């Protein structure tokens, strides 16, 4: 009983110290200053980078490669996945992370902290000659206290009430603190802990006057025994002070959860900072986990010897792989490294852009059918890469292709391109061929911008309501295909409206009839999947929330797509609208789809508010504005053509065999 009580008291004291340190983390620098190593180090060789990329870490409940962690850590700070050294050399995110961990003073000279507003710079008193600048840590450090004071003040506000400048200040403070934790991560391997002679603990460490953090962990059970049974030889106040110093040293090492628990343990991975409590409470630590920490210390000592460093980091990676594999948490690491190394979405974006150039060439030579076929075959290359990237993500996550807003963008654009290719094979009017690369490139461009704005891992752990493969593969995938079809119909309708506006193929009724058939067919496709997806969503809601329908904004958005699709099809069948009307309605349907897809998430309310992303509002408003202009242009073209027809053919008199204006309008398939 006494043993358990004393362990409880020791742990409580340590937790109290840790709590006070955490509370002060936003206002104080890391507790142990790093030694000066600002001289330019040698660059990391490919063998070291390849090994380091596959080191598993846990973040946000997901085990991922160190390479992925580095990409998004740098992306949040820099809005780029690369950065430049003080010498001007471009380096990858993984090279930046290794520099930050092992050469913190050198990394503090990298210009990685993006500030996008002169007002934010003025608020911190930072000099600026451009409205958008990147600063080093050393640039911002003198303003550190002011930055964290402002960030704490602004954090009291609701997210929606923050101004852009206030949001930038908060993000900068978060990024600065995250960077400080990375630079201090190996402090436990750099700073020895003094063992006071009066504490009576030196015999535990063989008489050593100072020890490293890993030695404290290794002697955890002996320390507890000395505190409990040391008698007069142990000064408990001094001993507790020693443990507090050890806690202070390790408290900065909380950025990376690098240590897997033993196989079968249902726990999160540990950071070095958490190991002291385990050593004091649970007795002797497993040799494997302790060995990882010791290897980190060895790596810190060998960092200037690349050959020895390479051997040690390979050994650590293999040990971590064995530990993670025993927990069945390593199998997808290599696949994820491959995904980001091959960059299928970026390469698809480039190839879609090139495919569009080829399509433009086919417009100049409309009679060259072989050129059109070759262009269509080339379009299959970026489409294959696009689908390859989606497939890899499904393998990594063991999930259907759509689980996050980011994934809806890459999936919707892939479906749109695929359907456009099918349309081209069926129709051969070069409409699908023209629309496909535009939609593919635009979709992947938006996905890249969304990733930049969000700055977080695009494969996070799912929230509880989404954590079901069955409904993700039925409702979510189905309704997203409906979104894709609605946007594709709007894109094809643009060909009709803009073509009529500029006089493209004037008088070619068959061409515009063909465009309308495409629009109408894709609208039917949209209605089918939107209706099915909405019904399946109601069934899912009934299982998750106990009601089929609750007039949630996301539910209302899906219903709007269904009702608009029904209204368009009924108006077409009833003769209220014809070719021009169908295409105008399809463009407006694209606005509705965008509102249901992204717009309702900006409301930040309802059970579907988990998709809220700040920063997307301006892009959505721009889309609404452009589509409204297209509708206004279509209305103007329609009115112009009506006037032209009336002038060309006035109403006929009795006995006149000429066609009247109303008959000509009927022939031209305009809106009545």
mmCIF file with all atom_site columns, N, CA and C in Angstrom, residues 556-594:
data_model
loop_
_atom_site.group_PDB
_atom_site.id
_atom_site.type_symbol
_atom_site.label_atom_id
_atom_site.label_alt_id
_atom_site.label_comp_id
_atom_site.label_asym_id
_atom_site.label_entity_id
_atom_site.label_seq_id
_atom_site.pdbx_PDB_ins_code
_atom_site.Cartn_x
_atom_site.Cartn_y
_atom_site.Cartn_z
_atom_site.occupancy
_atom_site.B_iso_or_equiv
_atom_site.pdbx_formal_charge
_atom_site.auth_seq_id
_atom_site.auth_comp_id
_atom_site.auth_asym_id
_atom_site.auth_atom_id
_atom_site.pdbx_PDB_model_num
ATOM 1   N N  . UNK A 1 556 ? -30.511 19.500 -46.674 1.00 0.00 ? 556 UNK A N  1
ATOM 2   C CA . UNK A 1 556 ? -31.261 20.421 -47.527 1.00 0.00 ? 556 UNK A CA 1
ATOM 3   C C  . UNK A 1 556 ? -30.546 20.659 -48.853 1.00 0.00 ? 556 UNK A C  1
ATOM 4   N N  . UNK A 1 557 ? -29.212 20.747 -48.800 1.00 0.00 ? 557 UNK A N  1
ATOM 5   C CA . UNK A 1 557 ? -28.449 20.937 -50.025 1.00 0.00 ? 557 UNK A CA 1
ATOM 6   C C  . UNK A 1 557 ? -28.617 19.767 -50.978 1.00 0.00 ? 557 UNK A C  1
ATOM 7   N N  . UNK A 1 558 ? -28.572 18.541 -50.448 1.00 0.00 ? 558 UNK A N  1
ATOM 8   C CA . UNK A 1 558 ? -28.771 17.361 -51.287 1.00 0.00 ? 558 UNK A CA 1
ATOM 9   C C  . UNK A 1 558 ? -30.182 17.345 -51.866 1.00 0.00 ? 558 UNK A C  1
ATOM 10  N N  . UNK A 1 559 ? -31.168 17.721 -51.054 1.00 0.00 ? 559 UNK A N  1
ATOM 11  C CA . UNK A 1 559 ? -32.549 17.759 -51.540 1.00 0.00 ? 559 UNK A CA 1
ATOM 12  C C  . UNK A 1 559 ? -32.717 18.802 -52.637 1.00 0.00 ? 559 UNK A C  1
ATOM 13  N N  . UNK A 1 560 ? -32.022 19.923 -52.526 1.00 0.00 ? 560 UNK A N  1
ATOM 14  C CA . UNK A 1 560 ? -32.100 20.957 -53.554 1.00 0.00 ? 560 UNK A CA 1
ATOM 15  C C  . UNK A 1 560 ? -31.637 20.430 -54.907 1.00 0.00 ? 560 UNK A C  1
ATOM 16  N N  . UNK A 1 561 ? -30.585 19.622 -54.913 1.00 0.00 ? 561 UNK A N  1
ATOM 17  C CA . UNK A 1 561 ? -30.109 19.041 -56.175 1.00 0.00 ? 561 UNK A CA 1
ATOM 18  C C  . UNK A 1 561 ? -31.178 18.140 -56.777 1.00 0.00 ? 561 UNK A C  1
ATOM 19  N N  . UNK A 1 562 ? -31.788 17.309 -55.945 1.00 0.00 ? 562 UNK A N  1
ATOM 20  C CA . UNK A 1 562 ? -32.822 16.388 -56.428 1.00 0.00 ? 562 UNK A CA 1
ATOM 21  C C  . UNK A 1 562 ? -34.027 17.162 -56.971 1.00 0.00 ? 562 UNK A C  1
ATOM 22  N N  . UNK A 1 563 ? -34.496 18.151 -56.209 1.00 0.00 ? 563 UNK A N  1
ATOM 23  C CA . UNK A 1 563 ? -35.672 18.916 -56.638 1.00 0.00 ? 563 UNK A CA 1
ATOM 24  C C  . UNK A 1 563 ? -35.389 19.710 -57.910 1.00 0.00 ? 563 UNK A C  1
ATOM 25  N N  . UNK A 1 564 ? -34.189 20.296 -58.001 1.00 0.00 ? 564 UNK A N  1
ATOM 26  C CA . UNK A 1 564 ? -33.855 21.053 -59.208 1.00 0.00 ? 564 UNK A CA 1
ATOM 27  C C  . UNK A 1 564 ? -33.761 20.123 -60.419 1.00 0.00 ? 564 UNK A C  1
ATOM 28  N N  . UNK A 1 565 ? -33.151 18.947 -60.234 1.00 0.00 ? 565 UNK A N  1
ATOM 29  C CA . UNK A 1 565 ? -33.084 17.987 -61.337 1.00 0.00 ? 565 UNK A CA 1
ATOM 30  C C  . UNK A 1 565 ? -34.462 17.556 -61.798 1.00 0.00 ? 565 UNK A C  1
ATOM 31  N N  . UNK A 1 566 ? -35.356 17.308 -60.855 1.00 0.00 ? 566 UNK A N  1
ATOM 32  C CA . UNK A 1 566 ? -36.732 16.934 -61.216 1.00 0.00 ? 566 UNK A CA 1
ATOM 33  C C  . UNK A 1 566 ? -37.434 18.080 -61.941 1.00 0.00 ? 566 UNK A C  1
ATOM 34  N N  . UNK A 1 567 ? -37.241 19.291 -61.459 1.00 0.00 ? 567 UNK A N  1
ATOM 35  C CA . UNK A 1 567 ? -37.891 20.445 -62.088 1.00 0.00 ? 567 UNK A CA 1
ATOM 36  C C  . UNK A 1 567 ? -37.412 20.622 -63.527 1.00 0.00 ? 567 UNK A C  1
ATOM 37  N N  . UNK A 1 568 ? -36.106 20.464 -63.769 1.00 0.00 ? 568 UNK A N  1
ATOM 38  C CA . UNK A 1 568 ? -35.566 20.632 -65.126 1.00 0.00 ? 568 UNK A CA 1
ATOM 39  C C  . UNK A 1 568 ? -36.115 19.555 -66.059 1.00 0.00 ? 568 UNK A C  1
ATOM 40  N N  . UNK A 1 569 ? -36.102 18.316 -65.593 1.00 0.00 ? 569 UNK A N  1
ATOM 41  C CA . UNK A 1 569 ? -36.574 17.235 -66.460 1.00 0.00 ? 569 UNK A CA 1
ATOM 42  C C  . UNK A 1 569 ? -38.067 17.369 -66.756 1.00 0.00 ? 569 UNK A C  1
ATOM 43  N N  . UNK A 1 570 ? -38.863 17.760 -65.774 1.00 0.00 ? 570 UNK A N  1
ATOM 44  C CA . UNK A 1 570 ? -40.294 17.941 -66.011 1.00 0.00 ? 570 UNK A CA 1
ATOM 45  C C  . UNK A 1 570 ? -40.554 19.134 -66.936 1.00 0.00 ? 570 UNK A C  1
ATOM 46  N N  . UNK A 1 571 ? -39.796 20.209 -66.751 1.00 0.00 ? 571 UNK A N  1
ATOM 47  C CA . UNK A 1 571 ? -39.963 21.363 -67.634 1.00 0.00 ? 571 UNK A CA 1
ATOM 48  C C  . UNK A 1 571 ? -39.605 21.007 -69.064 1.00 0.00 ? 571 UNK A C  1
ATOM 49  N N  . UNK A 1 572 ? -38.594 20.178 -69.219 1.00 0.00 ? 572 UNK A N  1
ATOM 50  C CA . UNK A 1 572 ? -38.204 19.744 -70.566 1.00 0.00 ? 572 UNK A CA 1
ATOM 51  C C  . UNK A 1 572 ? -39.286 18.862 -71.185 1.00 0.00 ? 572 UNK A C  1
ATOM 52  N N  . UNK A 1 573 ? -39.775 17.931 -70.411 1.00 0.00 ? 573 UNK A N  1
ATOM 53  C CA . UNK A 1 573 ? -40.804 17.034 -70.936 1.00 0.00 ? 573 UNK A CA 1
ATOM 54  C C  . UNK A 1 573 ? -42.095 17.776 -71.230 1.00 0.00 ? 573 UNK A C  1
ATOM 55  N N  . UNK A 1 574 ? -42.398 18.790 -70.438 1.00 0.00 ? 574 UNK A N  1
ATOM 56  C CA . UNK A 1 574 ? -43.623 19.556 -70.647 1.00 0.00 ? 574 UNK A CA 1
ATOM 57  C C  . UNK A 1 574 ? -43.503 20.619 -71.722 1.00 0.00 ? 574 UNK A C  1
ATOM 58  N N  . UNK A 1 575 ? -42.297 20.800 -72.277 1.00 0.00 ? 575 UNK A N  1
ATOM 59  C CA . UNK A 1 575 ? -42.116 21.779 -73.332 1.00 0.00 ? 575 UNK A CA 1
ATOM 60  C C  . UNK A 1 575 ? -41.941 23.198 -72.850 1.00 0.00 ? 575 UNK A C  1
ATOM 61  N N  . UNK A 1 576 ? -41.780 23.393 -71.557 1.00 0.00 ? 576 UNK A N  1
ATOM 62  C CA . UNK A 1 576 ? -41.588 24.746 -71.037 1.00 0.00 ? 576 UNK A CA 1
ATOM 63  C C  . UNK A 1 576 ? -40.194 25.281 -71.351 1.00 0.00 ? 576 UNK A C  1
ATOM 64  N N  . UNK A 1 577 ? -39.241 24.391 -71.440 1.00 0.00 ? 577 UNK A N  1
ATOM 65  C CA . UNK A 1 577 ? -37.894 24.781 -71.845 1.00 0.00 ? 577 UNK A CA 1
ATOM 66  C C  . UNK A 1 577 ? -37.429 23.833 -72.939 1.00 0.00 ? 577 UNK A C  1
ATOM 67  N N  . UNK A 1 578 ? -36.570 24.364 -73.785 1.00 0.00 ? 578 UNK A N  1
ATOM 68  C CA . UNK A 1 578 ? -35.995 23.524 -74.829 1.00 0.00 ? 578 UNK A CA 1
ATOM 69  C C  . UNK A 1 578 ? -34.477 23.586 -74.720 1.00 0.00 ? 578 UNK A C  1
ATOM 70  N N  . UNK A 1 579 ? -33.781 23.611 -75.803 1.00 0.00 ? 579 UNK A N  1
ATOM 71  C CA . UNK A 1 579 ? -32.327 23.462 -75.756 1.00 0.00 ? 579 UNK A CA 1
ATOM 72  C C  . UNK A 1 579 ? -31.652 24.532 -74.903 1.00 0.00 ? 579 UNK A C  1
ATOM 73  N N  . UNK A 1 580 ? -31.934 25.797 -75.181 1.00 0.00 ? 580 UNK A N  1
ATOM 74  C CA . UNK A 1 580 ? -31.290 26.865 -74.432 1.00 0.00 ? 580 UNK A CA 1
ATOM 75  C C  . UNK A 1 580 ? -31.673 26.789 -72.958 1.00 0.00 ? 580 UNK A C  1
ATOM 76  N N  . UNK A 1 581 ? -32.918 26.506 -72.693 1.00 0.00 ? 581 UNK A N  1
ATOM 77  C CA . UNK A 1 581 ? -33.381 26.434 -71.311 1.00 0.00 ? 581 UNK A CA 1
ATOM 78  C C  . UNK A 1 581 ? -32.735 25.307 -70.533 1.00 0.00 ? 581 UNK A C  1
ATOM 79  N N  . UNK A 1 582 ? -32.554 24.144 -71.181 1.00 0.00 ? 582 UNK A N  1
ATOM 80  C CA . UNK A 1 582 ? -31.914 23.018 -70.508 1.00 0.00 ? 582 UNK A CA 1
ATOM 81  C C  . UNK A 1 582 ? -30.484 23.373 -70.109 1.00 0.00 ? 582 UNK A C  1
ATOM 82  N N  . UNK A 1 583 ? -29.770 24.016 -71.013 1.00 0.00 ? 583 UNK A N  1
ATOM 83  C CA . UNK A 1 583 ? -28.379 24.359 -70.730 1.00 0.00 ? 583 UNK A CA 1
ATOM 84  C C  . UNK A 1 583 ? -28.263 25.462 -69.675 1.00 0.00 ? 583 UNK A C  1
ATOM 85  N N  . UNK A 1 584 ? -29.150 26.443 -69.729 1.00 0.00 ? 584 UNK A N  1
ATOM 86  C CA . UNK A 1 584 ? -29.149 27.477 -68.687 1.00 0.00 ? 584 UNK A CA 1
ATOM 87  C C  . UNK A 1 584 ? -29.468 26.857 -67.329 1.00 0.00 ? 584 UNK A C  1
ATOM 88  N N  . UNK A 1 585 ? -30.415 25.940 -67.308 1.00 0.00 ? 585 UNK A N  1
ATOM 89  C CA . UNK A 1 585 ? -30.779 25.272 -66.055 1.00 0.00 ? 585 UNK A CA 1
ATOM 90  C C  . UNK A 1 585 ? -29.632 24.433 -65.521 1.00 0.00 ? 585 UNK A C  1
ATOM 91  N N  . UNK A 1 586 ? -28.860 23.809 -66.428 1.00 0.00 ? 586 UNK A N  1
ATOM 92  C CA . UNK A 1 586 ? -27.724 22.995 -65.997 1.00 0.00 ? 586 UNK A CA 1
ATOM 93  C C  . UNK A 1 586 ? -26.653 23.864 -65.340 1.00 0.00 ? 586 UNK A C  1
ATOM 94  N N  . UNK A 1 587 ? -26.425 25.074 -65.890 1.00 0.00 ? 587 UNK A N  1
ATOM 95  C CA . UNK A 1 587 ? -25.449 25.983 -65.289 1.00 0.00 ? 587 UNK A CA 1
ATOM 96  C C  . UNK A 1 587 ? -25.900 26.383 -63.885 1.00 0.00 ? 587 UNK A C  1
ATOM 97  N N  . UNK A 1 588 ? -27.171 26.705 -63.738 1.00 0.00 ? 588 UNK A N  1
ATOM 98  C CA . UNK A 1 588 ? -27.678 27.048 -62.409 1.00 0.00 ? 588 UNK A CA 1
ATOM 99  C C  . UNK A 1 588 ? -27.608 25.831 -61.484 1.00 0.00 ? 588 UNK A C  1
ATOM 100 N N  . UNK A 1 589 ? -27.797 24.635 -62.043 1.00 0.00 ? 589 UNK A N  1
ATOM 101 C CA . UNK A 1 589 ? -27.652 23.421 -61.243 1.00 0.00 ? 589 UNK A CA 1
ATOM 102 C C  . UNK A 1 589 ? -26.243 23.260 -60.701 1.00 0.00 ? 589 UNK A C  1
ATOM 103 N N  . UNK A 1 590 ? -25.233 23.710 -61.470 1.00 0.00 ? 590 UNK A N  1
ATOM 104 C CA . UNK A 1 590 ? -23.862 23.669 -60.977 1.00 0.00 ? 590 UNK A CA 1
ATOM 105 C C  . UNK A 1 590 ? -23.679 24.537 -59.745 1.00 0.00 ? 590 UNK A C  1
ATOM 106 N N  . UNK A 1 591 ? -24.374 25.686 -59.714 1.00 0.00 ? 591 UNK A N  1
ATOM 107 C CA . UNK A 1 591 ? -24.321 26.558 -58.530 1.00 0.00 ? 591 UNK A CA 1
ATOM 108 C C  . UNK A 1 591 ? -24.932 25.850 -57.328 1.00 0.00 ? 591 UNK A C  1
ATOM 109 N N  . UNK A 1 592 ? -26.031 25.154 -57.551 1.00 0.00 ? 592 UNK A N  1
ATOM 110 C CA . UNK A 1 592 ? -26.688 24.426 -56.459 1.00 0.00 ? 592 UNK A CA 1
ATOM 111 C C  . UNK A 1 592 ? -25.779 23.317 -55.936 1.00 0.00 ? 592 UNK A C  1
ATOM 112 N N  . UNK A 1 593 ? -25.127 22.600 -56.865 1.00 0.00 ? 593 UNK A N  1
ATOM 113 C CA . UNK A 1 593 ? -24.222 21.531 -56.449 1.00 0.00 ? 593 UNK A CA 1
ATOM 114 C C  . UNK A 1 593 ? -23.077 22.098 -55.612 1.00 0.00 ? 593 UNK A C  1
ATOM 115 N N  . UNK A 1 594 ? -22.505 23.214 -56.051 1.00 0.00 ? 594 UNK A N  1
ATOM 116 C CA . UNK A 1 594 ? -21.403 23.831 -55.296 1.00 0.00 ? 594 UNK A CA 1
ATOM 117 C C  . UNK A 1 594 ? -21.861 24.243 -53.901 1.00 0.00 ? 594 UNK A C  1
#
